[in-house]
PDB file of C-alpha atoms in Angstrom:
ATOM      1  CA  MET A   1     -35.685  64.079-202.158  1.00 49.00           C
ATOM      2  CA  GLN A   2     -32.450  65.607-202.729  1.00 56.00           C
ATOM      3  CA  THR A   3     -30.860  66.655-199.343  1.00 71.00           C
ATOM      4  CA  LYS A   4     -27.566  67.791-200.699  1.00 87.00           C
ATOM      5  CA  PRO A   5     -27.292  70.665-202.307  1.00 95.00           C
ATOM      6  CA  PHE A   6     -28.294  70.560-205.999  1.00 96.00           C
ATOM      7  CA  ARG A   7     -24.934  71.139-208.187  1.00 97.00           C
ATOM      8  CA  ILE A   8     -25.448  73.714-211.293  1.00 98.00           C
ATOM      9  CA  GLY A   9     -21.909  73.353-213.381  1.00 97.00           C
ATOM     10  CA  THR A  10     -20.461  76.037-215.220  1.00 97.00           C
ATOM     11  CA  ARG A  11     -17.117  77.524-216.736  1.00 92.00           C
ATOM     12  CA  GLY A  12     -15.515  80.456-214.508  1.00 91.00           C
ATOM     13  CA  SER A  13     -15.993  83.453-216.503  1.00 90.00           C
ATOM     14  CA  PRO A  14     -17.828  86.199-215.049  1.00 92.00           C
ATOM     15  CA  LEU A  15     -20.038  85.859-217.883  1.00 94.00           C
ATOM     16  CA  ALA A  16     -20.729  81.895-217.123  1.00 95.00           C
ATOM     17  CA  LEU A  17     -21.000  82.630-213.158  1.00 96.00           C
ATOM     18  CA  ALA A  18     -23.676  85.575-214.192  1.00 96.00           C
ATOM     19  CA  GLN A  19     -25.523  83.053-216.052  1.00 97.00           C
ATOM     20  CA  ALA A  20     -25.471  80.140-213.345  1.00 98.00           C
ATOM     21  CA  GLU A  21     -26.646  82.723-210.979  1.00 98.00           C
ATOM     22  CA  GLU A  22     -29.589  83.704-213.122  1.00 98.00           C
ATOM     23  CA  THR A  23     -30.725  79.906-213.824  1.00 98.00           C
ATOM     24  CA  ARG A  24     -30.188  79.332-209.560  1.00 98.00           C
ATOM     25  CA  ASP A  25     -32.177  82.470-208.875  1.00 98.00           C
ATOM     26  CA  ARG A  26     -34.831  81.531-211.202  1.00 98.00           C
ATOM     27  CA  LEU A  27     -34.908  78.351-209.405  1.00 98.00           C
ATOM     28  CA  ILE A  28     -35.240  79.825-206.203  1.00 98.00           C
ATOM     29  CA  LYS A  29     -38.187  81.895-207.086  1.00 97.00           C
ATOM     30  CA  ALA A  30     -40.099  79.184-208.870  1.00 97.00           C
ATOM     31  CA  HIS A  31     -39.916  76.771-206.017  1.00 97.00           C
ATOM     32  CA  GLY A  32     -39.414  78.842-203.091  1.00 97.00           C
ATOM     33  CA  LEU A  33     -36.157  77.356-202.113  1.00 96.00           C
ATOM     34  CA  PRO A  34     -33.237  78.645-200.147  1.00 96.00           C
ATOM     35  CA  PRO A  35     -30.298  79.701-201.660  1.00 95.00           C
ATOM     36  CA  GLU A  36     -28.447  76.854-199.773  1.00 95.00           C
ATOM     37  CA  ALA A  37     -30.280  74.480-201.590  1.00 96.00           C
ATOM     38  CA  PHE A  38     -28.191  75.189-204.723  1.00 97.00           C
ATOM     39  CA  GLU A  39     -24.379  75.190-205.161  1.00 97.00           C
ATOM     40  CA  ILE A  40     -22.550  76.290-208.264  1.00 97.00           C
ATOM     41  CA  ALA A  41     -19.641  74.163-209.239  1.00 96.00           C
ATOM     42  CA  VAL A  42     -16.887  76.185-211.419  1.00 95.00           C
ATOM     43  CA  ILE A  43     -15.151  73.724-214.030  1.00 94.00           C
ATOM     44  CA  SER A  44     -12.449  74.705-216.281  1.00 86.00           C
ATOM     45  CA  THR A  45     -12.599  73.615-219.936  1.00 78.00           C
ATOM     46  CA  LYS A  46     -10.135  73.377-222.772  1.00 75.00           C
ATOM     47  CA  GLY A  47     -11.328  76.600-224.486  1.00 65.00           C
ATOM     48  CA  ASP A  48     -10.951  78.901-220.895  1.00 64.00           C
ATOM     49  CA  ARG A  49      -7.422  77.247-220.899  1.00 65.00           C
ATOM     50  CA  ILE A  50      -5.989  77.816-224.266  1.00 63.00           C
ATOM     51  CA  THR A  51      -6.414  81.496-225.181  1.00 59.00           C
ATOM     52  CA  ASP A  52      -3.324  81.883-227.756  1.00 58.00           C
ATOM     53  CA  ARG A  53      -5.060  80.344-230.510  1.00 59.00           C
ATOM     54  CA  PRO A  54      -8.218  80.886-232.591  1.00 59.00           C
ATOM     55  CA  LEU A  55     -11.110  78.899-231.465  1.00 57.00           C
ATOM     56  CA  ALA A  56     -11.294  76.915-235.080  1.00 57.00           C
ATOM     57  CA  GLU A  57      -7.537  76.003-234.957  1.00 58.00           C
ATOM     58  CA  ILE A  58      -8.046  74.222-231.535  1.00 54.00           C
ATOM     59  CA  GLY A  59     -11.470  72.435-232.201  1.00 56.00           C
ATOM     60  CA  GLY A  60     -14.583  74.836-232.497  1.00 59.00           C
ATOM     61  CA  LYS A  61     -17.683  74.008-230.686  1.00 60.00           C
ATOM     62  CA  GLY A  62     -17.081  71.823-227.775  1.00 67.00           C
ATOM     63  CA  LEU A  63     -14.107  73.423-226.172  1.00 72.00           C
ATOM     64  CA  PHE A  64     -16.466  75.243-223.544  1.00 74.00           C
ATOM     65  CA  THR A  65     -18.712  72.325-222.688  1.00 87.00           C
ATOM     66  CA  GLU A  66     -16.584  68.715-222.794  1.00 88.00           C
ATOM     67  CA  GLU A  67     -15.245  68.856-219.109  1.00 92.00           C
ATOM     68  CA  ILE A  68     -18.707  70.395-218.021  1.00 94.00           C
ATOM     69  CA  GLU A  69     -20.344  67.351-219.607  1.00 95.00           C
ATOM     70  CA  ALA A  70     -18.012  64.671-218.135  1.00 94.00           C
ATOM     71  CA  GLN A  71     -19.173  65.910-214.812  1.00 95.00           C
ATOM     72  CA  LEU A  72     -23.058  66.287-215.650  1.00 97.00           C
ATOM     73  CA  SER A  73     -22.574  62.425-217.049  1.00 96.00           C
ATOM     74  CA  ASP A  74     -21.071  60.604-213.820  1.00 95.00           C
ATOM     75  CA  GLY A  75     -23.260  62.996-211.611  1.00 95.00           C
ATOM     76  CA  ARG A  76     -20.882  64.893-210.024  1.00 96.00           C
ATOM     77  CA  ILE A  77     -23.084  68.111-210.909  1.00 97.00           C
ATOM     78  CA  ASP A  78     -26.928  67.858-211.571  1.00 98.00           C
ATOM     79  CA  ILE A  79     -27.188  70.370-214.216  1.00 98.00           C
ATOM     80  CA  ALA A  80     -25.203  72.523-216.291  1.00 98.00           C
ATOM     81  CA  VAL A  81     -25.546  75.892-217.557  1.00 97.00           C
ATOM     82  CA  HIS A  82     -24.281  77.329-220.827  1.00 95.00           C
ATOM     83  CA  SER A  83     -24.334  79.746-223.466  1.00 94.00           C
ATOM     84  CA  SER A  84     -26.687  78.444-226.214  1.00 95.00           C
ATOM     85  CA  LYS A  85     -24.332  79.275-229.059  1.00 91.00           C
ATOM     86  CA  ASP A  86     -21.575  77.337-227.459  1.00 87.00           C
ATOM     87  CA  MET A  87     -23.514  74.129-227.661  1.00 91.00           C
ATOM     88  CA  PRO A  88     -22.655  71.448-230.397  1.00 89.00           C
ATOM     89  CA  THR A  89     -25.458  69.940-232.324  1.00 91.00           C
ATOM     90  CA  VAL A  90     -24.913  66.242-231.464  1.00 92.00           C
ATOM     91  CA  LEU A  91     -24.578  65.690-227.640  1.00 94.00           C
ATOM     92  CA  PRO A  92     -22.965  63.421-225.492  1.00 95.00           C
ATOM     93  CA  LYS A  93     -25.294  60.158-224.838  1.00 96.00           C
ATOM     94  CA  GLY A  94     -27.527  60.411-222.159  1.00 97.00           C
ATOM     95  CA  LEU A  95     -27.642  63.915-222.151  1.00 97.00           C
ATOM     96  CA  TYR A  96     -30.062  66.531-223.656  1.00 97.00           C
ATOM     97  CA  LEU A  97     -30.900  70.361-223.512  1.00 97.00           C
ATOM     98  CA  SER A  98     -33.654  70.126-220.912  1.00 97.00           C
ATOM     99  CA  ALA A  99     -34.477  73.817-220.385  1.00 98.00           C
ATOM    100  CA  PHE A 100     -33.826  77.445-222.057  1.00 98.00           C
ATOM    101  CA  LEU A 101     -34.560  80.271-220.077  1.00 98.00           C
ATOM    102  CA  PRO A 102     -36.116  83.791-221.623  1.00 98.00           C
ATOM    103  CA  ARG A 103     -33.845  84.868-224.149  1.00 98.00           C
ATOM    104  CA  GLU A 104     -31.841  88.249-223.704  1.00 97.00           C
ATOM    105  CA  ASP A 105     -30.964  90.785-226.688  1.00 97.00           C
ATOM    106  CA  VAL A 106     -29.728  88.644-229.465  1.00 98.00           C
ATOM    107  CA  ARG A 107     -27.856  91.787-231.135  1.00 98.00           C
ATOM    108  CA  ASP A 108     -24.333  92.199-231.585  1.00 98.00           C
ATOM    109  CA  ALA A 109     -22.619  95.559-230.048  1.00 97.00           C
ATOM    110  CA  PHE A 110     -19.988  97.413-231.392  1.00 97.00           C
ATOM    111  CA  ILE A 111     -17.286  98.893-229.061  1.00 96.00           C
ATOM    112  CA  GLY A 112     -14.951 101.433-230.341  1.00 96.00           C
ATOM    113  CA  ARG A 113     -12.169 103.200-228.858  1.00 93.00           C
ATOM    114  CA  GLU A 114     -12.569 106.446-230.566  1.00 94.00           C
ATOM    115  CA  ALA A 115     -15.045 105.680-233.405  1.00 96.00           C
ATOM    116  CA  ARG A 116     -18.531 105.071-232.319  1.00 96.00           C
ATOM    117  CA  ARG A 117     -19.383 102.686-235.536  1.00 97.00           C
ATOM    118  CA  ILE A 118     -17.896 100.547-237.719  1.00 97.00           C
ATOM    119  CA  ALA A 119     -18.942 102.731-240.749  1.00 97.00           C
ATOM    120  CA  ASP A 120     -17.011 105.539-238.737  1.00 97.00           C
ATOM    121  CA  LEU A 121     -13.543 103.782-238.219  1.00 97.00           C
ATOM    122  CA  PRO A 122     -10.773 105.222-240.547  1.00 97.00           C
ATOM    123  CA  GLN A 123      -9.162 102.909-243.302  1.00 97.00           C
ATOM    124  CA  GLY A 124      -7.127 100.115-241.761  1.00 96.00           C
ATOM    125  CA  ALA A 125      -8.470 100.625-238.610  1.00 97.00           C
ATOM    126  CA  THR A 126      -7.922  97.272-236.437  1.00 96.00           C
ATOM    127  CA  VAL A 127     -11.033  95.709-235.376  1.00 96.00           C
ATOM    128  CA  GLY A 128     -10.640  92.265-233.109  1.00 94.00           C
ATOM    129  CA  THR A 129     -12.862  89.438-232.566  1.00 93.00           C
ATOM    130  CA  SER A 130     -12.484  85.848-232.238  1.00 87.00           C
ATOM    131  CA  SER A 131     -15.737  85.054-233.862  1.00 91.00           C
ATOM    132  CA  LEU A 132     -15.570  83.893-237.569  1.00 91.00           C
ATOM    133  CA  ARG A 133     -18.923  84.934-238.252  1.00 95.00           C
ATOM    134  CA  ARG A 134     -18.092  88.711-237.088  1.00 96.00           C
ATOM    135  CA  GLN A 135     -14.771  88.751-238.523  1.00 96.00           C
ATOM    136  CA  ALA A 136     -16.888  87.615-242.344  1.00 96.00           C
ATOM    137  CA  LEU A 137     -19.442  90.312-241.368  1.00 97.00           C
ATOM    138  CA  VAL A 138     -17.155  93.241-240.870  1.00 97.00           C
ATOM    139  CA  ARG A 139     -14.921  92.435-243.808  1.00 97.00           C
ATOM    140  CA  ARG A 140     -18.064  92.385-246.021  1.00 96.00           C
ATOM    141  CA  ALA A 141     -19.043  95.638-244.693  1.00 96.00           C
ATOM    142  CA  ARG A 142     -15.402  97.251-244.794  1.00 97.00           C
ATOM    143  CA  PRO A 143     -12.973  95.431-246.549  1.00 97.00           C
ATOM    144  CA  ASP A 144     -10.388  97.954-245.775  1.00 97.00           C
ATOM    145  CA  LEU A 145     -10.275  97.077-242.310  1.00 97.00           C
ATOM    146  CA  ASN A 146      -7.545  95.017-240.692  1.00 96.00           C
ATOM    147  CA  VAL A 147      -9.612  92.360-238.630  1.00 95.00           C
ATOM    148  CA  VAL A 148      -7.632  90.236-236.122  1.00 92.00           C
ATOM    149  CA  PRO A 149      -8.335  87.312-233.940  1.00 89.00           C
ATOM    150  CA  PHE A 150      -9.234  88.735-230.179  1.00 82.00           C
ATOM    151  CA  ARG A 151      -9.735  85.913-227.392  1.00 74.00           C
ATOM    152  CA  GLY A 152     -10.597  86.464-223.843  1.00 77.00           C
ATOM    153  CA  ASN A 153     -13.509  86.933-221.554  1.00 81.00           C
ATOM    154  CA  VAL A 154     -15.568  90.164-221.911  1.00 85.00           C
ATOM    155  CA  GLN A 155     -13.901  92.019-219.351  1.00 85.00           C
ATOM    156  CA  THR A 156     -10.195  90.969-220.923  1.00 86.00           C
ATOM    157  CA  ARG A 157     -11.080  92.191-224.412  1.00 87.00           C
ATOM    158  CA  MET A 158     -12.201  95.384-223.236  1.00 88.00           C
ATOM    159  CA  ARG A 159      -9.189  95.648-221.441  1.00 89.00           C
ATOM    160  CA  LYS A 160      -7.139  95.079-224.550  1.00 88.00           C
ATOM    161  CA  LEU A 161      -9.389  97.576-226.329  1.00 89.00           C
ATOM    162  CA  GLU A 162      -8.274 100.444-223.612  1.00 89.00           C
ATOM    163  CA  GLU A 163      -4.828  99.697-224.154  1.00 90.00           C
ATOM    164  CA  GLY A 164      -5.051 100.309-227.813  1.00 89.00           C
ATOM    165  CA  ILE A 165      -4.199  96.826-229.125  1.00 91.00           C
ATOM    166  CA  VAL A 166      -7.338  97.122-231.240  1.00 93.00           C
ATOM    167  CA  ASP A 167      -9.320 100.225-232.610  1.00 95.00           C
ATOM    168  CA  GLY A 168     -12.667  98.134-231.996  1.00 95.00           C
ATOM    169  CA  THR A 169     -14.310  95.025-231.246  1.00 95.00           C
ATOM    170  CA  LEU A 170     -17.729  93.618-231.143  1.00 96.00           C
ATOM    171  CA  LEU A 171     -19.592  91.704-228.249  1.00 94.00           C
ATOM    172  CA  ALA A 172     -22.824  90.240-227.818  1.00 95.00           C
ATOM    173  CA  MET A 173     -25.279  92.592-226.076  1.00 96.00           C
ATOM    174  CA  ALA A 174     -26.798  89.924-224.255  1.00 97.00           C
ATOM    175  CA  GLY A 175     -23.548  89.233-222.388  1.00 95.00           C
ATOM    176  CA  LEU A 176     -22.763  92.848-221.732  1.00 95.00           C
ATOM    177  CA  LYS A 177     -26.366  93.428-220.180  1.00 97.00           C
ATOM    178  CA  ARG A 178     -25.948  90.346-217.976  1.00 96.00           C
ATOM    179  CA  LEU A 179     -22.810  91.795-216.484  1.00 94.00           C
ATOM    180  CA  GLY A 180     -24.156  95.296-216.095  1.00 95.00           C
ATOM    181  CA  LEU A 181     -21.980  96.473-218.798  1.00 94.00           C
ATOM    182  CA  GLN A 182     -24.198  97.398-221.719  1.00 96.00           C
ATOM    183  CA  ASP A 183     -23.496 101.353-221.647  1.00 95.00           C
ATOM    184  CA  ASN A 184     -20.089 100.280-223.185  1.00 94.00           C
ATOM    185  CA  ALA A 185     -21.622  99.652-226.591  1.00 96.00           C
ATOM    186  CA  THR A 186     -20.913 102.600-228.702  1.00 97.00           C
ATOM    187  CA  ASP A 187     -23.265 100.845-231.402  1.00 97.00           C
ATOM    188  CA  VAL A 188     -25.689  98.162-231.378  1.00 98.00           C
ATOM    189  CA  MET A 189     -26.124  96.336-234.889  1.00 96.00           C
ATOM    190  CA  ALA A 190     -29.383  95.944-236.306  1.00 96.00           C
ATOM    191  CA  VAL A 191     -29.990  91.953-236.545  1.00 96.00           C
ATOM    192  CA  ASP A 192     -31.194  93.011-240.564  1.00 93.00           C
ATOM    193  CA  ASP A 193     -27.504  94.281-241.376  1.00 92.00           C
ATOM    194  CA  PHE A 194     -25.215  92.076-238.789  1.00 96.00           C
ATOM    195  CA  LEU A 195     -27.477  88.568-238.217  1.00 98.00           C
ATOM    196  CA  PRO A 196     -26.473  87.187-235.062  1.00 98.00           C
ATOM    197  CA  ALA A 197     -24.861  83.623-233.851  1.00 96.00           C
ATOM    198  CA  LEU A 198     -27.216  80.776-233.610  1.00 97.00           C
ATOM    199  CA  GLY A 199     -28.123  80.658-230.185  1.00 97.00           C
ATOM    200  CA  GLN A 200     -26.857  83.781-228.905  1.00 97.00           C
ATOM    201  CA  GLY A 201     -28.497  85.540-226.190  1.00 97.00           C
ATOM    202  CA  ALA A 202     -30.217  82.435-225.061  1.00 98.00           C
ATOM    203  CA  ILE A 203     -29.203  80.405-221.971  1.00 98.00           C
ATOM    204  CA  CYS A 204     -29.493  76.757-221.973  1.00 98.00           C
ATOM    205  CA  VAL A 205     -29.661  73.895-219.389  1.00 98.00           C
ATOM    206  CA  GLU A 206     -27.834  70.692-220.075  1.00 98.00           C
ATOM    207  CA  SER A 207     -29.213  67.587-217.984  1.00 98.00           C
ATOM    208  CA  ARG A 208     -29.389  63.548-217.838  1.00 98.00           C
ATOM    209  CA  THR A 209     -32.013  62.395-220.158  1.00 97.00           C
ATOM    210  CA  ASP A 210     -33.084  59.697-217.292  1.00 94.00           C
ATOM    211  CA  ASP A 211     -33.349  62.370-214.652  1.00 96.00           C
ATOM    212  CA  THR A 212     -36.865  63.111-214.323  1.00 96.00           C
ATOM    213  CA  GLU A 213     -36.761  64.957-211.016  1.00 96.00           C
ATOM    214  CA  THR A 214     -34.304  67.328-212.588  1.00 97.00           C
ATOM    215  CA  ASP A 215     -36.693  67.737-215.506  1.00 97.00           C
ATOM    216  CA  ARG A 216     -39.649  68.765-213.053  1.00 97.00           C
ATOM    217  CA  LEU A 217     -37.368  71.117-211.329  1.00 97.00           C
ATOM    218  CA  LEU A 218     -36.495  72.739-214.342  1.00 98.00           C
ATOM    219  CA  ALA A 219     -39.988  73.110-215.934  1.00 98.00           C
ATOM    220  CA  PRO A 220     -40.969  76.167-214.190  1.00 98.00           C
ATOM    221  CA  VAL A 221     -38.259  78.080-215.565  1.00 98.00           C
ATOM    222  CA  ASN A 222     -38.149  76.954-219.226  1.00 98.00           C
ATOM    223  CA  ASP A 223     -39.095  79.669-221.815  1.00 98.00           C
ATOM    224  CA  ASP A 224     -41.243  77.888-224.863  1.00 97.00           C
ATOM    225  CA  ALA A 225     -40.843  80.535-227.146  1.00 97.00           C
ATOM    226  CA  THR A 226     -37.116  80.624-226.711  1.00 98.00           C
ATOM    227  CA  ARG A 227     -36.930  76.573-227.057  1.00 98.00           C
ATOM    228  CA  THR A 228     -38.878  76.494-229.708  1.00 98.00           C
ATOM    229  CA  ALA A 229     -36.827  79.201-231.245  1.00 98.00           C
ATOM    230  CA  LEU A 230     -33.262  77.227-230.801  1.00 98.00           C
ATOM    231  CA  HIS A 231     -34.765  74.066-231.708  1.00 98.00           C
ATOM    232  CA  CYS A 232     -35.181  75.548-235.268  1.00 98.00           C
ATOM    233  CA  GLU A 233     -31.340  77.541-235.356  1.00 98.00           C
ATOM    234  CA  ARG A 234     -29.942  74.356-233.955  1.00 97.00           C
ATOM    235  CA  ALA A 235     -31.617  72.376-236.780  1.00 97.00           C
ATOM    236  CA  PHE A 236     -30.258  74.842-239.341  1.00 97.00           C
ATOM    237  CA  LEU A 237     -26.602  74.241-237.768  1.00 95.00           C
ATOM    238  CA  ALA A 238     -26.893  70.782-237.745  1.00 94.00           C
ATOM    239  CA  ALA A 239     -27.950  70.522-241.478  1.00 94.00           C
ATOM    240  CA  LEU A 240     -24.844  72.682-242.200  1.00 90.00           C
ATOM    241  CA  ASP A 241     -22.887  70.396-239.907  1.00 76.00           C
ATOM    242  CA  GLY A 242     -22.222  73.125-238.050  1.00 55.00           C
ATOM    243  CA  SER A 243     -18.321  73.338-239.571  1.00 51.00           C
ATOM    244  CA  CYS A 244     -16.137  75.547-236.861  1.00 55.00           C
ATOM    245  CA  ARG A 245     -14.631  77.311-240.186  1.00 74.00           C
ATOM    246  CA  THR A 246     -17.576  78.269-241.850  1.00 84.00           C
ATOM    247  CA  PRO A 247     -19.397  81.588-240.818  1.00 93.00           C
ATOM    248  CA  ILE A 248     -22.823  80.797-239.994  1.00 95.00           C
ATOM    249  CA  ALA A 249     -25.375  83.367-238.890  1.00 97.00           C
ATOM    250  CA  GLY A 250     -29.203  82.890-237.856  1.00 98.00           C
ATOM    251  CA  LEU A 251     -32.218  84.132-236.017  1.00 98.00           C
ATOM    252  CA  ALA A 252     -35.555  82.384-235.046  1.00 98.00           C
ATOM    253  CA  THR A 253     -38.491  84.494-233.817  1.00 98.00           C
ATOM    254  CA  VAL A 254     -41.532  83.261-232.609  1.00 97.00           C
ATOM    255  CA  THR A 255     -44.667  85.608-232.440  1.00 96.00           C
ATOM    256  CA  GLY A 256     -47.951  84.028-231.488  1.00 95.00           C
ATOM    257  CA  ASP A 257     -48.718  81.133-234.310  1.00 96.00           C
ATOM    258  CA  THR A 258     -45.743  82.053-236.261  1.00 97.00           C
ATOM    259  CA  LEU A 259     -42.400  81.473-236.593  1.00 98.00           C
ATOM    260  CA  ALA A 260     -39.968  83.513-238.751  1.00 98.00           C
ATOM    261  CA  PHE A 261     -36.261  82.256-239.772  1.00 98.00           C
ATOM    262  CA  SER A 262     -33.182  83.824-241.131  1.00 98.00           C
ATOM    263  CA  GLY A 263     -30.113  82.324-241.808  1.00 98.00           C
ATOM    264  CA  MET A 264     -26.729  82.976-243.992  1.00 97.00           C
ATOM    265  CA  ILE A 265     -23.491  81.641-244.263  1.00 96.00           C
ATOM    266  CA  LEU A 266     -20.235  83.543-245.388  1.00 95.00           C
ATOM    267  CA  SER A 267     -16.928  82.824-246.839  1.00 93.00           C
ATOM    268  CA  PRO A 268     -14.457  83.957-244.323  1.00 92.00           C
ATOM    269  CA  ASP A 269     -13.499  87.013-246.161  1.00 92.00           C
ATOM    270  CA  GLY A 270     -16.605  88.238-246.406  1.00 93.00           C
ATOM    271  CA  THR A 271     -16.587  88.394-250.027  1.00 94.00           C
ATOM    272  CA  ALA A 272     -19.416  85.587-250.948  1.00 94.00           C
ATOM    273  CA  SER A 273     -22.529  84.924-248.907  1.00 95.00           C
ATOM    274  CA  PHE A 274     -25.928  82.804-249.264  1.00 96.00           C
ATOM    275  CA  SER A 275     -29.022  83.414-247.566  1.00 97.00           C
ATOM    276  CA  VAL A 276     -32.239  81.802-246.851  1.00 97.00           C
ATOM    277  CA  SER A 277     -35.545  82.704-245.023  1.00 97.00           C
ATOM    278  CA  ARG A 278     -38.425  80.359-243.578  1.00 98.00           C
ATOM    279  CA  ASN A 279     -41.824  80.855-242.332  1.00 98.00           C
ATOM    280  CA  GLY A 280     -44.118  78.267-240.485  1.00 98.00           C
ATOM    281  CA  THR A 281     -45.546  77.239-237.287  1.00 98.00           C
ATOM    282  CA  PRO A 282     -43.855  77.025-233.926  1.00 98.00           C
ATOM    283  CA  ALA A 283     -44.572  73.153-234.414  1.00 97.00           C
ATOM    284  CA  GLU A 284     -42.823  73.284-237.460  1.00 98.00           C
ATOM    285  CA  ALA A 285     -39.203  74.530-236.002  1.00 98.00           C
ATOM    286  CA  ALA A 286     -37.085  71.949-236.443  1.00 98.00           C
ATOM    287  CA  ASP A 287     -38.406  70.976-239.898  1.00 98.00           C
ATOM    288  CA  LEU A 288     -37.973  74.797-240.777  1.00 98.00           C
ATOM    289  CA  GLY A 289     -34.493  74.944-239.504  1.00 98.00           C
ATOM    290  CA  ARG A 290     -33.477  71.721-241.511  1.00 97.00           C
ATOM    291  CA  ASP A 291     -35.179  72.771-244.693  1.00 98.00           C
ATOM    292  CA  ALA A 292     -33.524  76.157-244.735  1.00 98.00           C
ATOM    293  CA  GLY A 293     -29.485  74.889-243.867  1.00 96.00           C
ATOM    294  CA  GLU A 294     -30.414  72.339-246.706  1.00 95.00           C
ATOM    295  CA  ALA A 295     -31.465  75.120-249.007  1.00 96.00           C
ATOM    296  CA  VAL A 296     -28.622  76.755-248.356  1.00 95.00           C
ATOM    297  CA  ARG A 297     -26.121  74.293-248.433  1.00 92.00           C
ATOM    298  CA  ALA A 298     -27.187  73.247-251.950  1.00 93.00           C
ATOM    299  CA  ASP A 299     -26.881  76.981-253.293  1.00 94.00           C
ATOM    300  CA  ALA A 300     -23.684  77.466-252.140  1.00 91.00           C
ATOM    301  CA  GLY A 301     -22.400  73.793-253.403  1.00 89.00           C
ATOM    302  CA  PRO A 302     -19.754  71.768-251.956  1.00 81.00           C
ATOM    303  CA  ASP A 303     -16.785  73.602-252.976  1.00 82.00           C
ATOM    304  CA  PHE A 304     -17.955  76.570-250.714  1.00 83.00           C
ATOM    305  CA  PHE A 305     -17.502  74.515-247.440  1.00 76.00           C
ATOM    306  CA  GLU A 306     -14.375  72.698-248.548  1.00 73.00           C
ATOM    307  CA  SER A 307     -12.557  75.927-249.623  1.00 65.00           C
ATOM    308  CA  TRP A 308     -11.501  76.534-245.876  1.00 55.00           C
ATOM    309  CA  SER A 309     -12.236  73.328-244.081  1.00 51.00           C
TER     310      SER A 309
END
């Protein structure tokens, strides 16, 4: 039986801390444990430390997980809590995604300084976002806009917006809700028009593959529908090699005995895109995602990926 506090590793941004606290609170409620049974350990990552360059330029996925996973592997922490969309498809040996919390709102939110919607922005207005997917989708909808990289946590980006550095930005609605900032959204983008990032809105827990005690602790807080959807989305990403320089979007939803998936890849300038959809059963989640990824890769052809890699 564990006598020292159960250590939850996380990044130190307000959103990352909110996600770790949600995980802790669900575990406390599920097991009737006191708050002092858990300790949140803040770990600095490369993605947090380097803020003056686009993510794709310094390595893409893995930038927000590597240092946390090192401490998980050597036992300094017991679990790691992440945003699912930050997770590479290949994890370090001995680690796996052991639980997914119930998924929050998957949509993107537009926050405009004066214009309430992207469609209302004046010609040549500046939109800031660090996401290649969001950049491509904005450029596809409004090729006249000036789209610029925009790094920083939620609060930093909103402060930059208020200072007039950009005319608008996009953030995940899930993150705004978890921070109690959802009223700042001036427009919530429909998924049919603005397909979200793979894994968006889902908190995942990473642990060691041989840690059966932790598996038992996490089992009551795992949400099967979210886990199934993420298996599909991550299989789609894996089939595309998850290139950090290719804008990729996708969403799987589970309704009863049906799983529906929609995926898309775009050119960074938004002028070219390839879409795919699949329907099946939850048991087929990984196969559907993999098949969708292979199909859209074949449709786009090798030149599509090599043009900007």
